[in-house]
CSV table of C-alpha atoms and ligand atoms in Angstrom, one decimal:
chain,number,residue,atom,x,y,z
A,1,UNK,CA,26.7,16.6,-7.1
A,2,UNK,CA,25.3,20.2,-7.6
A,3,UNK,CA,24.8,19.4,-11.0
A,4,UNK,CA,23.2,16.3,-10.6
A,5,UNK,CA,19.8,16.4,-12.4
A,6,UNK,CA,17.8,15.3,-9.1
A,7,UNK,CA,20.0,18.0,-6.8
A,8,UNK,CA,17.0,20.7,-5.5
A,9,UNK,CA,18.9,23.4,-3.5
A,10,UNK,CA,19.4,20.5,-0.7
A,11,UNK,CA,21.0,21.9,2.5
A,12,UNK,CA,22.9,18.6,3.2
A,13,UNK,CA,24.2,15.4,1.7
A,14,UNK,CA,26.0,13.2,4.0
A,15,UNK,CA,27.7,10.2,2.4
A,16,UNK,CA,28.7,7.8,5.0
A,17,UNK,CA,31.0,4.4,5.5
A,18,UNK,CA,31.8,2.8,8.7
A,19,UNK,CA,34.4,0.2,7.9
A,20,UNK,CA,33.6,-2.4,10.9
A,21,UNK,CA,30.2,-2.7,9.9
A,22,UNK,CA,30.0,-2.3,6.6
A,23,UNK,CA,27.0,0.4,6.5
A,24,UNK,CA,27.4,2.4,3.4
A,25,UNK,CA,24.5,4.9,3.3
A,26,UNK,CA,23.4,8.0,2.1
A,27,UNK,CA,21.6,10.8,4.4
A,28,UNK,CA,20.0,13.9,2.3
A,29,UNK,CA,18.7,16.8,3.7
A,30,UNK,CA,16.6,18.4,1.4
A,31,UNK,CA,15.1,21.3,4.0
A,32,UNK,CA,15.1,22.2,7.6
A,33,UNK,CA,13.1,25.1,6.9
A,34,UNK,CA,9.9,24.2,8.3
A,35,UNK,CA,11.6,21.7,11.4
A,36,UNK,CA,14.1,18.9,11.6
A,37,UNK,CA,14.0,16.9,8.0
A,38,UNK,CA,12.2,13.5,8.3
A,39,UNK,CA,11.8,10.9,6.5
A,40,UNK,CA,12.9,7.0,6.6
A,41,UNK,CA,15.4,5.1,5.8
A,42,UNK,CA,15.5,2.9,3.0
A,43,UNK,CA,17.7,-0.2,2.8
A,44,UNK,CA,17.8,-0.9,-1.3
A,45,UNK,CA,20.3,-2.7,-3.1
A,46,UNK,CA,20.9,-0.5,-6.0
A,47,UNK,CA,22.2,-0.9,-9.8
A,48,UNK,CA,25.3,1.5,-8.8
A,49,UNK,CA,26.1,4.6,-5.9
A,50,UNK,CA,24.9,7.1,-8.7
A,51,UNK,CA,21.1,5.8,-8.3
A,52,UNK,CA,21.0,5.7,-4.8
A,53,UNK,CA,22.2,9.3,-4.8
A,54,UNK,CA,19.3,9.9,-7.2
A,55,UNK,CA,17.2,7.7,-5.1
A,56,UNK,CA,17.9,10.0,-2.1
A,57,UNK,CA,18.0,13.2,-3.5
A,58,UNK,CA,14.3,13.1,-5.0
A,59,UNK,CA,12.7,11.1,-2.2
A,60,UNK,CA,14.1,13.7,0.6
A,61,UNK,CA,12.2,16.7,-1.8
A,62,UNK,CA,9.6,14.5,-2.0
A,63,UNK,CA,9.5,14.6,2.0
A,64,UNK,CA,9.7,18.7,1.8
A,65,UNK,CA,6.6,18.5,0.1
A,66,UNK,CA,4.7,16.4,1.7
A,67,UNK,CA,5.4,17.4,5.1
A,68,UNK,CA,4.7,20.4,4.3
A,69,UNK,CA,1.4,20.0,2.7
A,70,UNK,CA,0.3,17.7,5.5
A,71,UNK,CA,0.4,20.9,8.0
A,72,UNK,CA,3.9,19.0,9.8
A,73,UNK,CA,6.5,20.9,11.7
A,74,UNK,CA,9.0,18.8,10.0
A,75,UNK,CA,11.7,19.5,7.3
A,76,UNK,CA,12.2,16.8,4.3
A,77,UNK,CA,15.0,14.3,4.5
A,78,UNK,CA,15.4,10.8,3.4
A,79,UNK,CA,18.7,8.0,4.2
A,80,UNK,CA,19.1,5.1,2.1
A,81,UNK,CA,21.5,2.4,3.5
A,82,UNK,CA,23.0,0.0,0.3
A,83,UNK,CA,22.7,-3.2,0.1
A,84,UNK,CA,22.8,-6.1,0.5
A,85,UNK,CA,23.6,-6.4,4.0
A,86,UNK,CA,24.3,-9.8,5.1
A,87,UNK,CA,21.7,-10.7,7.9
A,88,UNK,CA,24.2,-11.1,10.3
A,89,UNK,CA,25.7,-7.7,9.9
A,90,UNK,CA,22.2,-6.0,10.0
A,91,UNK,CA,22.3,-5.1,13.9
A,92,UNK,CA,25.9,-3.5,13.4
A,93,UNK,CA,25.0,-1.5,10.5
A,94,UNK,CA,21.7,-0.2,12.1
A,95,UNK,CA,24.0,0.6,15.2
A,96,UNK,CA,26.4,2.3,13.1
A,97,UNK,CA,23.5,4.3,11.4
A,98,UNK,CA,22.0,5.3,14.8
A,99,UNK,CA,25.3,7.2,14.9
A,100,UNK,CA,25.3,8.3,12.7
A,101,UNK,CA,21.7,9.8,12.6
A,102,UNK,CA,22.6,11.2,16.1
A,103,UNK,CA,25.9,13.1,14.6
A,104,UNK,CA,23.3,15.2,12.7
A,105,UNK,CA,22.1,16.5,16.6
A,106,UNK,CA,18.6,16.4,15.2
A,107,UNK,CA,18.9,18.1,11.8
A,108,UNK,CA,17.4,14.9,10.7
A,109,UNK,CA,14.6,12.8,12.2
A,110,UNK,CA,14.9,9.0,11.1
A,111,UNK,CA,11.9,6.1,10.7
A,112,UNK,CA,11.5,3.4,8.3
A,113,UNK,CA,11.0,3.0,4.7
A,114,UNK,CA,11.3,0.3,1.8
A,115,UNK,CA,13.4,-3.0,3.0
A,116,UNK,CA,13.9,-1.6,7.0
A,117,UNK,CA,11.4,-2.8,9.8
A,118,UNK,CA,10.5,-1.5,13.6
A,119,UNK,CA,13.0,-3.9,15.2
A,120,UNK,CA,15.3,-1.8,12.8
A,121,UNK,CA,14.4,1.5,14.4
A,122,UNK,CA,14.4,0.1,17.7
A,123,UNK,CA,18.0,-0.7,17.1
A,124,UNK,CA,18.4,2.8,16.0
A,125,UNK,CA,17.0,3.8,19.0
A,126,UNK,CA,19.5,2.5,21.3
A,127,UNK,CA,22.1,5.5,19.9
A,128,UNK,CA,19.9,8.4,18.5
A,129,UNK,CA,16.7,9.8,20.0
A,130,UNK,CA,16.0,11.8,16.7
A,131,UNK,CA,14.2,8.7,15.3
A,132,UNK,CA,10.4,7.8,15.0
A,133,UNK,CA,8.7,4.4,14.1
A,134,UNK,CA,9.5,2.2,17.3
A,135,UNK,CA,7.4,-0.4,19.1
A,136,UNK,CA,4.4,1.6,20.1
A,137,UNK,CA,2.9,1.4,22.9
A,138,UNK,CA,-0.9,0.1,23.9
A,139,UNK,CA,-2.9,2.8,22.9
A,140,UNK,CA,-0.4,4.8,21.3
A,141,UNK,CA,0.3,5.6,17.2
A,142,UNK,CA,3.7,4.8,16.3
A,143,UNK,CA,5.8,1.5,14.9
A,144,UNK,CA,4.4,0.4,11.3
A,145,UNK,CA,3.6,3.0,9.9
A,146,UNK,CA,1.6,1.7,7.0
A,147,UNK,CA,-2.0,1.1,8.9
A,148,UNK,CA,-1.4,4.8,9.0
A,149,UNK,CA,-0.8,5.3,5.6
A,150,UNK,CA,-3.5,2.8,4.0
A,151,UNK,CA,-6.2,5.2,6.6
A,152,UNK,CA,-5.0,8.0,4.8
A,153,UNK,CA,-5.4,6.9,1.9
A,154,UNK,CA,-8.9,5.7,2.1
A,155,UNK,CA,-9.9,8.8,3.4
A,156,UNK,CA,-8.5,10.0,0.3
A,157,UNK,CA,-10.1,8.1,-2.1
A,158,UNK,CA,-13.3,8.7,0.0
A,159,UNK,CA,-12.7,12.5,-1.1
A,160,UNK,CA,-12.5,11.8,-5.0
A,161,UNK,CA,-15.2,10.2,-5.1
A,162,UNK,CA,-17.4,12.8,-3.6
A,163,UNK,CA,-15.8,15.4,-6.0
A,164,UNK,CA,-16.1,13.0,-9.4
A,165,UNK,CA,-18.9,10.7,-8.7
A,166,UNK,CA,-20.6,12.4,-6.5
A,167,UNK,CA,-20.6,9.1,-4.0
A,168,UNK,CA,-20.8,9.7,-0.2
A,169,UNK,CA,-19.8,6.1,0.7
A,170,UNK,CA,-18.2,3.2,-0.5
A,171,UNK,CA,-20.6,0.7,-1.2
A,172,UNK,CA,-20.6,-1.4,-4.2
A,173,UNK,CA,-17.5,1.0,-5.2
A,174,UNK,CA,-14.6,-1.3,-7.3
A,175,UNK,CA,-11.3,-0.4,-6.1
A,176,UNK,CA,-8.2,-2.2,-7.7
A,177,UNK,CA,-5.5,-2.2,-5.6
A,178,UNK,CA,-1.7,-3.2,-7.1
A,179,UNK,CA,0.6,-4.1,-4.4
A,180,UNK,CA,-0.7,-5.6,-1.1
A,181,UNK,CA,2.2,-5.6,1.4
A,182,UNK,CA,1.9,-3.4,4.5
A,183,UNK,CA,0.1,-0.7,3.0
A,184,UNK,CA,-2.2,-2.3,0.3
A,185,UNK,CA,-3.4,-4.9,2.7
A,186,UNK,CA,-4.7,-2.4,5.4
A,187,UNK,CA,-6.2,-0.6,2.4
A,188,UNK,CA,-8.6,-3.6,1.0
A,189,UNK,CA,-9.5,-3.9,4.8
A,190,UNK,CA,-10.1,-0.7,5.3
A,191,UNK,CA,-12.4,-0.4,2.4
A,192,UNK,CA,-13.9,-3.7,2.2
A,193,UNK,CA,-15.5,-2.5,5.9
A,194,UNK,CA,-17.0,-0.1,4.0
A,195,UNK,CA,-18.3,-2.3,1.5
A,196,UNK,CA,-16.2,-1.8,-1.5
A,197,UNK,CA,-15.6,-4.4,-4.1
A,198,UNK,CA,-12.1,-5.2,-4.7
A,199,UNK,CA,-9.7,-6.0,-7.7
A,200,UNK,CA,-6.5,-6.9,-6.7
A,201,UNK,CA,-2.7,-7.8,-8.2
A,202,UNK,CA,0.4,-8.7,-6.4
A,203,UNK,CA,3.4,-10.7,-7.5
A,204,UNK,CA,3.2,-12.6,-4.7
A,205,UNK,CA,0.7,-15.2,-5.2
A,206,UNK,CA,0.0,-15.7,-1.0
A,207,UNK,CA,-0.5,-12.1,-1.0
A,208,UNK,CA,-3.4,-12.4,-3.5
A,209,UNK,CA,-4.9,-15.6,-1.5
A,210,UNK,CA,-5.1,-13.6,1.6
A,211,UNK,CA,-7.2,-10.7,0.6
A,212,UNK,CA,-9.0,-13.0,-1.8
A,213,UNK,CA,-10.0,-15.5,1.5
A,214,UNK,CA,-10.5,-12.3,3.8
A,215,UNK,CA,-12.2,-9.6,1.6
A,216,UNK,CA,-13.7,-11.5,-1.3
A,217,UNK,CA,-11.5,-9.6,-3.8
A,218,UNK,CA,-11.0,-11.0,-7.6
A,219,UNK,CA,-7.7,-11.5,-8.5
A,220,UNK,CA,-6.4,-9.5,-11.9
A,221,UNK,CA,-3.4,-9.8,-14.3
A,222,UNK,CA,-0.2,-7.8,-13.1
A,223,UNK,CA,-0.3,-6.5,-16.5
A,224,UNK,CA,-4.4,-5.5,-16.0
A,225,UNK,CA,-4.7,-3.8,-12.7
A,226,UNK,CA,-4.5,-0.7,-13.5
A,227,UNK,CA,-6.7,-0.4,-16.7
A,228,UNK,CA,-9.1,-2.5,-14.7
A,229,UNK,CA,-12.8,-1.7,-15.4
A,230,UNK,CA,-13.3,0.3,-12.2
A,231,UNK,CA,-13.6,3.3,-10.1
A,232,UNK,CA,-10.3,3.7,-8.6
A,233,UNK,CA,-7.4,2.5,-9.4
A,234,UNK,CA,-5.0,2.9,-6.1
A,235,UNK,CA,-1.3,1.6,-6.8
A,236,UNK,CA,0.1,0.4,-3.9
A,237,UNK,CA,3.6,-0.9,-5.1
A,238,UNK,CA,5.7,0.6,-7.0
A,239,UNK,CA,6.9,4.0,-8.1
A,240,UNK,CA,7.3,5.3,-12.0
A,241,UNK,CA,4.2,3.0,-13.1
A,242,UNK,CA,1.7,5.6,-14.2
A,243,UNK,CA,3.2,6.5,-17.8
A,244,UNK,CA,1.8,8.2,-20.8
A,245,UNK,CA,0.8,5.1,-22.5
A,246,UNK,CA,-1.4,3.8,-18.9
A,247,UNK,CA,-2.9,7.4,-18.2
A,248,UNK,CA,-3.9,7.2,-21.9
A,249,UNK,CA,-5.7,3.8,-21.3
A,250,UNK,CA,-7.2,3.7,-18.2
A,251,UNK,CA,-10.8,3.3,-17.4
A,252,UNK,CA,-10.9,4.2,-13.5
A,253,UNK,CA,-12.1,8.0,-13.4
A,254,UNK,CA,-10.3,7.9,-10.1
A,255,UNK,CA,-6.6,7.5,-9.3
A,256,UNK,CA,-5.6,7.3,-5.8
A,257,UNK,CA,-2.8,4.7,-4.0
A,258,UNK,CA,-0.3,5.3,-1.9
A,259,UNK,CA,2.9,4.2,-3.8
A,260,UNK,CA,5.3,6.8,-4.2
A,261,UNK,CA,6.5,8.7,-7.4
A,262,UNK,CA,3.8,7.3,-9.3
A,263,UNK,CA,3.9,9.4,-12.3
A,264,UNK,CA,6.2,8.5,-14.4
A,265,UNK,CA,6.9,12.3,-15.3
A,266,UNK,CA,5.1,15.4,-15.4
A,267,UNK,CA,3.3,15.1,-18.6
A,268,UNK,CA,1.3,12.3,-17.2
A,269,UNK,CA,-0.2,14.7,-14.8
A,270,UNK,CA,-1.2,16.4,-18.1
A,271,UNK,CA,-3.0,13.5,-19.5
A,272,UNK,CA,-4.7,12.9,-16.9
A,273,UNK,CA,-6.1,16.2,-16.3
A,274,UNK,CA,-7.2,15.9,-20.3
A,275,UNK,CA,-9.1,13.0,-19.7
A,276,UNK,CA,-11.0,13.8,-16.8
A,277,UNK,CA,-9.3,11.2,-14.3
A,278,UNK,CA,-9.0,12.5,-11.0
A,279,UNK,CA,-5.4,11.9,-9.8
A,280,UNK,CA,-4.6,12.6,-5.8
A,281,UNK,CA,-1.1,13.3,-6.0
A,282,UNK,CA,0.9,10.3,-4.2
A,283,UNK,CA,2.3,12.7,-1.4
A,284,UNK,CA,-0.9,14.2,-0.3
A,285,UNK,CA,-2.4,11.2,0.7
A,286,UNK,CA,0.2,8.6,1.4
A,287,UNK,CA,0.7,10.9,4.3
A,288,UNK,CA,-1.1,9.0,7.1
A,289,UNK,CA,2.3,7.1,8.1
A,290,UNK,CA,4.3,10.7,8.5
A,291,UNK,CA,1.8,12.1,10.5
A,292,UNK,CA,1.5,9.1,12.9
A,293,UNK,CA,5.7,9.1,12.9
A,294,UNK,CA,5.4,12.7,13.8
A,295,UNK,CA,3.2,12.6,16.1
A,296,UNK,CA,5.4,9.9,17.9
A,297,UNK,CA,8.3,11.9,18.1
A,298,UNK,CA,7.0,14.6,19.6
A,299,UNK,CA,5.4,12.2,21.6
A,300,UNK,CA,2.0,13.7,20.8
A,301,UNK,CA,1.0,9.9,19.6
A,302,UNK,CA,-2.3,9.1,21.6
A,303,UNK,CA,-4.2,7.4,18.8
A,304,UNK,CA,-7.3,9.7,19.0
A,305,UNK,CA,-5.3,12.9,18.3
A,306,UNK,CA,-3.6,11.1,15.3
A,307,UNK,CA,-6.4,9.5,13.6
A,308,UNK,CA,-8.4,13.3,13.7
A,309,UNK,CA,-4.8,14.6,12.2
A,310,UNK,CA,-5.0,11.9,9.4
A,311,UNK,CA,-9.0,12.7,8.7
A,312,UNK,CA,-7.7,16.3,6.9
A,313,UNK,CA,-6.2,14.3,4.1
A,314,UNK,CA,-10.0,14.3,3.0
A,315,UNK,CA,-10.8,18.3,2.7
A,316,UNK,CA,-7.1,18.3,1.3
A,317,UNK,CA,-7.9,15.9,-1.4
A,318,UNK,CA,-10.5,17.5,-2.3
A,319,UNK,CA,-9.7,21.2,-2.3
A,320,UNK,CA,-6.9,20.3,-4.6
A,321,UNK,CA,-8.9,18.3,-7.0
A,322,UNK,CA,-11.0,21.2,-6.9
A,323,UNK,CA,-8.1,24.1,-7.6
A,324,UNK,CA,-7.1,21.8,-10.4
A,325,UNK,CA,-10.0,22.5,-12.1
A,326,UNK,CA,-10.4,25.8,-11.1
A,327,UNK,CA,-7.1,26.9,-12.6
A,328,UNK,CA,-6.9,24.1,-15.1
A,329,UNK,CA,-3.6,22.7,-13.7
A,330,UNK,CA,-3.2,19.6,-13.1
A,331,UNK,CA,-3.6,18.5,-9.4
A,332,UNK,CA,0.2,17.0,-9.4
A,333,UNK,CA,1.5,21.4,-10.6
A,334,UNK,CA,-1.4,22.4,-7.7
A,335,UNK,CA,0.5,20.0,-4.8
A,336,UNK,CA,3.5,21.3,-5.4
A,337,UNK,CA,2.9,25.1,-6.0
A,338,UNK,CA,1.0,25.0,-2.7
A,339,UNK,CA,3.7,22.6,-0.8
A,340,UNK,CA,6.9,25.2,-2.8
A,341,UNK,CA,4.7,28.1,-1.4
A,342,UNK,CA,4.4,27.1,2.3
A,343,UNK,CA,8.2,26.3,2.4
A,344,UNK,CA,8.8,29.2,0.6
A,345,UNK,CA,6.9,31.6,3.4
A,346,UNK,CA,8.6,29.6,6.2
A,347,UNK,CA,11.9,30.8,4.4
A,348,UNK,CA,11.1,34.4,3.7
A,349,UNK,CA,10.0,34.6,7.6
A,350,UNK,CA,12.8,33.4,9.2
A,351,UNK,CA,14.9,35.9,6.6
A,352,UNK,CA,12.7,38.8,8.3
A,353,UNK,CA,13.4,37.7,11.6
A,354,UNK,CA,17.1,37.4,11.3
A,355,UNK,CA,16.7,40.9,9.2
A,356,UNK,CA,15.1,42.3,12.7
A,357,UNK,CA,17.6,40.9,15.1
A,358,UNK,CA,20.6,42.1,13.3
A,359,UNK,CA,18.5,45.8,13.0
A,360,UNK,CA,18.3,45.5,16.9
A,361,UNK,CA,22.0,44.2,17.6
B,401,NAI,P1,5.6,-3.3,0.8
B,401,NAI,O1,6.9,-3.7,0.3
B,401,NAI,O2,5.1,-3.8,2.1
B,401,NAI,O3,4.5,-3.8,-0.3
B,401,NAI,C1,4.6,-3.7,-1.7
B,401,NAI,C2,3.9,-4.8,-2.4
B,401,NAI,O4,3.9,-4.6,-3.8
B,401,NAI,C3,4.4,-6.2,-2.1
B,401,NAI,O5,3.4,-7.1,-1.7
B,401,NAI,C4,5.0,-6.6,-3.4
B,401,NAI,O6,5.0,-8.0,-3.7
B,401,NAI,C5,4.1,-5.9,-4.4
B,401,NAI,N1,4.6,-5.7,-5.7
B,401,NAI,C6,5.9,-5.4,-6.1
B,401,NAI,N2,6.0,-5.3,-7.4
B,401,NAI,C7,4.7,-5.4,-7.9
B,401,NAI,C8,4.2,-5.4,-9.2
B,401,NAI,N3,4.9,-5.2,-10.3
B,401,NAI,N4,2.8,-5.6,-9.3
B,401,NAI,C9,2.1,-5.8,-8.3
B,401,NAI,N5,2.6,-5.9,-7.0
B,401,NAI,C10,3.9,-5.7,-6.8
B,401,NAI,O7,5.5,-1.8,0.7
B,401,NAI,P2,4.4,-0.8,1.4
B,401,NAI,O8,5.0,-0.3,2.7
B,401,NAI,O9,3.1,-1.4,1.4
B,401,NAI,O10,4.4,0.5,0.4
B,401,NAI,C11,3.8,0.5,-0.8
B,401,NAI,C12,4.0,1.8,-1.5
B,401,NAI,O11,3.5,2.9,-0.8
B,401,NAI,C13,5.5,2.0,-1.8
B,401,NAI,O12,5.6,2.7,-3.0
B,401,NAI,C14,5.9,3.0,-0.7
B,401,NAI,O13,7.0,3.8,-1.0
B,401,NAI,C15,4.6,3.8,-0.5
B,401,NAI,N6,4.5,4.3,0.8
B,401,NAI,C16,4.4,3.5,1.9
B,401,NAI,C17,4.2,4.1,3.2
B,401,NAI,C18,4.1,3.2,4.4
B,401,NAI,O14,3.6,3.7,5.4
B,401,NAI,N7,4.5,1.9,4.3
B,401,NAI,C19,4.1,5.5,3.4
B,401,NAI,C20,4.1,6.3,2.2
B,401,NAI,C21,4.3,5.7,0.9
């Protein structure tokens, strides 16, 4: 495994079977630098054991980088449980993962992800209290976290326009949105309030009828979304879908969705940067749903105090739009300098302070 392509200098990589249940899963810690690693729990049914490692070993970096750019006191870890797992087995292997999950004393800091619901975590919740994304109270943030998210990444979006249109509101602005499940549906609300127009694909064709009947939105090709004719293009679905040949063809001056991974690798960062298209870097503002999480576990979750913690994912936005031109990187290279350099700090501290206790022992 430490020569596996996607391994980072990850503290921890728990590998776990429980033979009554059936729960094979995979917990990564990537850091506990900066607080207990968080990050959900993904219930995929992978090709082979190799790509779920993969899976897990760049999503939990992934959560490194964005907790740390969203200001969190939280590490980066990720679990994904394989599947299938037989509906009638799911209680017993979220059980057995709650264990598991508390084993790791609070190293790691569970929620959901792809595939895995808040009755889920509420199950998980019944063995470990080092897990986030329950039934929320009235009131309080916490439980789906994607309302969260889609806020964030409005807000976002709200951002680059300002910096490359020079638009304070969203008026008459065409968004086109690929992927509305949790996340992608709370987005065309959120911005058809505001008066955007929306273009929108799903694969699901009741998915597409439903913003359509709600939000007025015009339904485009799978294929078409994201070299619609527009001024953002926000994926909301997928991961790996921005390539060199997309970035090449797009029209939207404006990139900005909450799916993660979207680049298919760095040189598409690149390509963007040469064509002027503002790209928010996936992690920065898909972030709304991590903060809310957070919030909840430290039980800090009153809805005012999370929605104001959300709102910074606009100066964010744009100060990193901004340093991208600045120093003519793109804005993917300026996320993760700035995310590698606060983890980095946090580690050279705590190296000082053990440096002064052993000079006082
Ligand atoms: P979801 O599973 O609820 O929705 C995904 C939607 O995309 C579904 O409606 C699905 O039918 C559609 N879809 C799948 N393949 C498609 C394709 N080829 N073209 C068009 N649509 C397609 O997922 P969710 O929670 O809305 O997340 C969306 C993305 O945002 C994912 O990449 C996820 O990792 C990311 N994300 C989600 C967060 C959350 O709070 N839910 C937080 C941070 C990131």
């Amino acid at each position: 495994m430490f020569d596996h392509q996607a391994f980072d200098d990850h503290e921890r990589v728990v590998h776990l079977y429980d033979a009554a249940s059936g729960l094979r899963a995979i917990i990564a810690l990537h850091s506990t630098i900066l607080g207990p690693a968080a990050g959900g729990c993904r219930l995929w049914t992978y090709a082979n054991e190799e790509a779920a490692l993969t899976d897990v070993l760049r999503l939990s970096r992934g959560m490194s980088y964005k907790n740390a750019l969203a200001n969190l006191p939280m590490g980066g870890g990720k679990a994904v449980i394989l599947g299938p797992v037989a509906p009638e087995r799911r209680r017993d292997v979220f059980l057995a993962f709650g264990d598991a999950v508390d084993d790791l004393a609070g190293l790691y800091v569970t929620a959901e992800d792809v595939g895995v619901g808040v009755a889920d975590m509420d199950i998980v919740a019944s063995r470990t209290r080092f897990v986030s994304g329950r039934s929320a109270g009235i009131g309080r943030a916490g439980g789906d976290p994607s309302p969260y998210t889609a806020r964030g990444v409005r807000i976002g979006i709200e951002a680059a326009l300002k910096y490359r249109l020079g638009r304070d509101d969203l008026k008459g602005v065409r968004v086109a949105v690929q992927g509305l499940g949790g996340v992608g549906s709370h987005l065309c609300r959120e911005l058809h309030e505001r008066g955007a127009e929306l273009v929108v694909a799903d694969i699901a064709a009741e998915r597409i009828e439903k913003m359509c009947a709600l939000y007025g939105a015009t339904p485009a090709p799978i294929g078409e979304i994201l070299l619609a004719d527009v001024d953002v293009a926000a994926p909301c679905a997928l991961g790996a879908i921005i390539t060199e040949e997309v970035a090449s063809r797009m029209k939207a001056p404006i990139l900005a969705g909450s799916a993660n991974n979207q680049l298919a690798n760095a040189a598409v960062g690149t390509v963007l940067q040469t064509r002027d298209i503002a790209y928010v870097p996936d992690y920065l503002i898909n972030a709304g749903g991590i903060i809310a999480a957070c919030a909840e576990y430290f039980g800090q979750n009153d809805v005012v105090r999370v929605e104001s913690a959300i709102a910074e994912i606009g100066p964010r936005t744009l100060w990193v739009l901004q340093q991208s031109k600045a120093e003519n990187w793109s804005s993917q290279e300026i996320a993760d300098e700035t995310a590698r350099g606060i983890i980095d700090g946090a580690c050279h501290k705590a190296r000082q302070e053990k440096t002064v206790q052993r000079s006082v022992m």
